[in-house]
Amino acid sequence: MSAALTLMQWLSPAFPVGAFAYSHGLEQVIADGTITDAASLQDYLQTLLAHGSGRADAILLAAAHTTDDVPHVDATARAFAASAERLKETDLQGAAFCDTARAVWGLDISGLTYPVAVGTATRAMAIPVSDTLPLYLHAFASNLVSVAQRAMPLGQTDGQTVLAALAPTIADTAAKAETTSLDTLTSTSFAADIAAMRHETLQPRIFRT
């Protein structure tokens, strides 16, 4: 199988990491009335990608792809999680990714956070990080658009319009992450981080995070 097809398989919604069960705090933001339509969703996701957890994941993935000290990158990812739910999300998705990659491709990985698992696996399969990062971020955004479509009135066409509009931000964030040091890992999407914390007590809710 070609590297491109492997990467598409790993980041497909069909890959069994359970991404559909996690809203990354978005369910709370929708419940608060902060996001009400396609425009506000696009603005929110653009902030996550350019300044928040999407950017952080890209930096962690790139670091895992280039380092010989994966445990250090993984420990950094865990320490950087802004809430218990964010940690659960990256931990459980990463563990599921590792389990499947180990069973199907024979990769010697286990128990890594999600972006670190993807970075480590793509390095092992000699898949360029420049190919991996945009697709990873697109999958990140696509899953959150899917969350919004289940949690608020948002049609399929509007969802795809949002994703298309995010393409330049995805490309820019991916390119910058390739050359960003792990030592400068930051996030400034504080409202999204707080929403992820508050989601722990949201009732009723349909997503795990």
Coordinates of C-alpha atoms in Angstrom, one line a residue:
M1 CA 0.0 0.0 0.0
S2 CA 1.3 3.4 -0.9
A3 CA 2.2 5.9 1.8
A4 CA -0.6 8.3 0.7
L5 CA -3.2 5.5 1.0
T6 CA -2.0 4.5 4.4
L7 CA -2.1 8.0 5.6
M8 CA -5.7 8.5 4.3
Q9 CA -6.7 5.3 5.9
W10 CA -5.3 6.3 9.3
L11 CA -7.0 9.7 9.3
S12 CA -10.3 8.5 7.8
P13 CA -13.4 8.7 10.0
A14 CA -13.6 4.9 9.5
F15 CA -10.3 4.3 11.4
P16 CA -11.3 3.0 14.9
V17 CA -10.1 5.8 17.2
G18 CA -13.7 6.7 18.2
A19 CA -13.3 10.3 17.2
F20 CA -17.1 10.6 16.6
A21 CA -17.6 10.3 20.4
Y22 CA -15.5 13.4 21.3
S23 CA -16.6 17.0 20.8
H24 CA -13.4 18.6 22.1
G25 CA -15.5 20.9 24.2
L26 CA -17.5 22.1 21.2
E27 CA -20.8 20.6 22.6
Q28 CA -20.4 23.0 25.6
V29 CA -19.8 26.0 23.3
I30 CA -22.9 25.2 21.3
A31 CA -25.0 24.7 24.5
D32 CA -23.8 28.2 25.7
G33 CA -25.1 29.7 22.4
T34 CA -21.7 31.0 21.4
I35 CA -21.9 29.0 18.2
T36 CA -25.2 29.3 16.4
D37 CA -24.5 29.0 12.7
A38 CA -21.8 28.2 10.0
A39 CA -20.1 31.6 10.4
S40 CA -19.6 31.3 14.1
L41 CA -18.5 27.7 13.8
Q42 CA -15.9 28.7 11.1
D43 CA -14.5 31.4 13.3
Y44 CA -14.3 29.1 16.3
L45 CA -12.5 26.3 14.4
Q46 CA -10.2 28.8 12.7
T47 CA -9.1 30.0 16.2
L48 CA -8.5 26.4 17.3
L49 CA -6.4 25.6 14.2
A50 CA -4.3 28.8 14.2
H51 CA -3.9 29.5 17.9
G52 CA -5.3 26.6 20.0
S53 CA -5.3 22.9 20.4
G54 CA -5.2 22.2 16.6
R55 CA -1.9 24.1 16.4
A56 CA -0.6 22.4 19.5
D57 CA -1.4 18.9 18.1
A58 CA 0.4 19.8 14.9
I59 CA 3.5 20.8 16.8
L60 CA 3.4 17.7 18.9
L61 CA 2.9 15.5 15.8
A62 CA 5.9 17.1 14.1
A63 CA 8.1 16.7 17.2
A64 CA 7.2 13.0 17.5
H65 CA 8.0 12.6 13.8
T66 CA 11.5 13.9 14.2
T67 CA 12.6 13.0 17.7
D68 CA 14.4 9.9 19.1
D69 CA 12.8 10.7 22.5
V70 CA 9.1 9.9 21.9
P71 CA 8.4 9.5 25.7
H72 CA 9.4 13.1 26.3
V73 CA 7.1 14.4 23.5
D74 CA 4.2 12.2 24.9
A75 CA 4.8 13.5 28.4
T76 CA 4.7 17.0 27.1
A77 CA 1.4 16.3 25.3
R78 CA -0.1 15.0 28.5
A79 CA 1.1 17.9 30.6
F80 CA -0.2 20.4 28.0
A81 CA -3.8 19.0 28.0
A82 CA -5.9 21.8 29.4
S83 CA -8.5 19.7 31.2
A84 CA -9.2 16.1 32.3
E85 CA -11.5 15.6 29.3
R86 CA -8.9 16.9 26.8
L87 CA -6.4 14.4 28.4
K88 CA -8.9 11.6 28.2
E89 CA -9.7 12.4 24.5
T90 CA -6.1 12.4 23.4
D91 CA -5.1 9.4 25.6
L92 CA -8.0 7.1 24.5
Q93 CA -7.8 8.0 20.8
G94 CA -4.1 7.6 20.8
A95 CA -4.3 4.2 22.5
A96 CA -6.9 3.1 20.0
F97 CA -4.7 4.3 17.1
C98 CA -1.7 2.5 18.5
D99 CA -3.6 -0.8 19.0
T100 CA -4.8 -0.8 15.4
A101 CA -1.5 0.3 13.9
R102 CA 0.3 -2.4 15.9
A103 CA -2.3 -5.1 14.9
V104 CA -2.5 -4.3 11.2
W105 CA 0.9 -2.8 10.3
G106 CA 3.1 -4.4 13.0
L107 CA 4.3 -1.1 14.4
D108 CA 5.9 -1.2 17.8
I109 CA 3.8 1.6 19.4
S110 CA 1.4 1.6 22.4
G111 CA -0.1 4.0 24.9
L112 CA 0.7 7.3 23.2
T113 CA -1.4 10.4 23.0
Y114 CA -3.1 10.8 19.6
P115 CA -0.9 13.3 17.8
V116 CA 2.3 11.7 19.2
A117 CA 1.0 8.3 18.0
V118 CA 0.3 9.5 14.5
G119 CA 3.7 11.3 14.3
T120 CA 5.5 8.2 15.5
A121 CA 3.7 5.9 13.2
T122 CA 4.2 8.1 10.1
R123 CA 7.9 8.3 10.9
A124 CA 8.1 4.5 11.1
M125 CA 6.3 4.1 7.8
A126 CA 8.5 6.8 6.2
I127 CA 5.5 9.0 5.5
P128 CA 6.6 12.7 5.2
V129 CA 5.5 15.0 8.0
S130 CA 4.7 17.6 5.3
D131 CA 2.0 15.2 4.0
T132 CA 0.8 14.2 7.4
L133 CA 0.2 17.5 9.0
P134 CA -2.4 19.0 6.6
L135 CA -4.4 15.7 6.6
Y136 CA -4.3 15.4 10.4
L137 CA -5.6 19.0 10.8
H138 CA -8.2 18.4 8.2
A139 CA -9.4 15.3 10.0
F140 CA -9.4 17.4 13.3
A141 CA -11.6 20.1 11.7
S142 CA -13.8 17.6 9.8
N143 CA -14.7 15.7 13.0
L144 CA -15.7 19.0 14.8
V145 CA -17.8 20.0 11.8
S146 CA -19.5 16.6 12.2
V147 CA -20.0 17.3 15.9
A148 CA -21.7 20.6 15.1
Q149 CA -24.0 18.9 12.6
R150 CA -25.2 16.6 15.3
A151 CA -25.5 19.2 18.0
M152 CA -27.1 22.2 16.2
P153 CA -28.9 23.0 12.9
L154 CA -26.1 22.8 10.3
G155 CA -26.7 21.3 6.9
Q156 CA -24.3 19.2 4.9
T157 CA -23.6 22.0 2.4
D158 CA -22.9 24.5 5.1
G159 CA -20.6 22.0 6.8
Q160 CA -18.6 21.5 3.7
T161 CA -18.5 25.3 3.1
V162 CA -16.9 25.7 6.5
L163 CA -14.3 23.0 5.8
A164 CA -13.4 24.5 2.5
A165 CA -13.0 28.0 4.0
L166 CA -10.6 26.5 6.6
A167 CA -8.3 25.1 4.0
P168 CA -5.9 28.1 4.0
T169 CA -5.6 28.1 7.8
I170 CA -5.0 24.3 7.8
A171 CA -2.2 24.7 5.2
D172 CA -0.6 27.6 7.0
T173 CA -0.7 25.9 10.5
A174 CA 0.7 22.7 9.1
A175 CA 3.6 24.5 7.4
K176 CA 4.5 26.5 10.5
A177 CA 4.3 23.4 12.7
E178 CA 7.0 21.7 10.8
T179 CA 9.6 24.3 12.0
T180 CA 8.1 25.1 15.4
S181 CA 10.2 23.9 18.4
L182 CA 8.4 21.9 21.1
D183 CA 9.9 24.3 23.5
T184 CA 7.7 27.1 22.2
L185 CA 4.4 25.1 22.5
T186 CA 1.6 27.5 23.4
S187 CA -2.1 27.9 23.1
T188 CA -4.1 31.1 23.3
S189 CA -7.7 29.8 22.8
F190 CA -8.5 30.2 26.4
A191 CA -12.3 30.3 26.0
A192 CA -12.2 26.9 24.2
D193 CA -10.1 25.4 26.9
I194 CA -12.5 26.6 29.6
A195 CA -15.4 25.3 27.7
A196 CA -13.7 21.9 27.6
M197 CA -13.4 22.0 31.4
R198 CA -17.0 23.0 31.9
H199 CA -18.2 20.2 29.6
E200 CA -17.4 17.7 32.4
T201 CA -20.6 18.8 34.2
L202 CA -22.8 19.6 31.1
Q203 CA -26.2 17.8 31.3
P204 CA -27.6 16.5 29.2
R205 CA -24.8 15.7 26.8
I206 CA -24.2 13.3 23.9
F207 CA -20.4 13.5 23.6
R208 CA -17.7 12.2 26.0
T209 CA -15.8 15.5 25.9

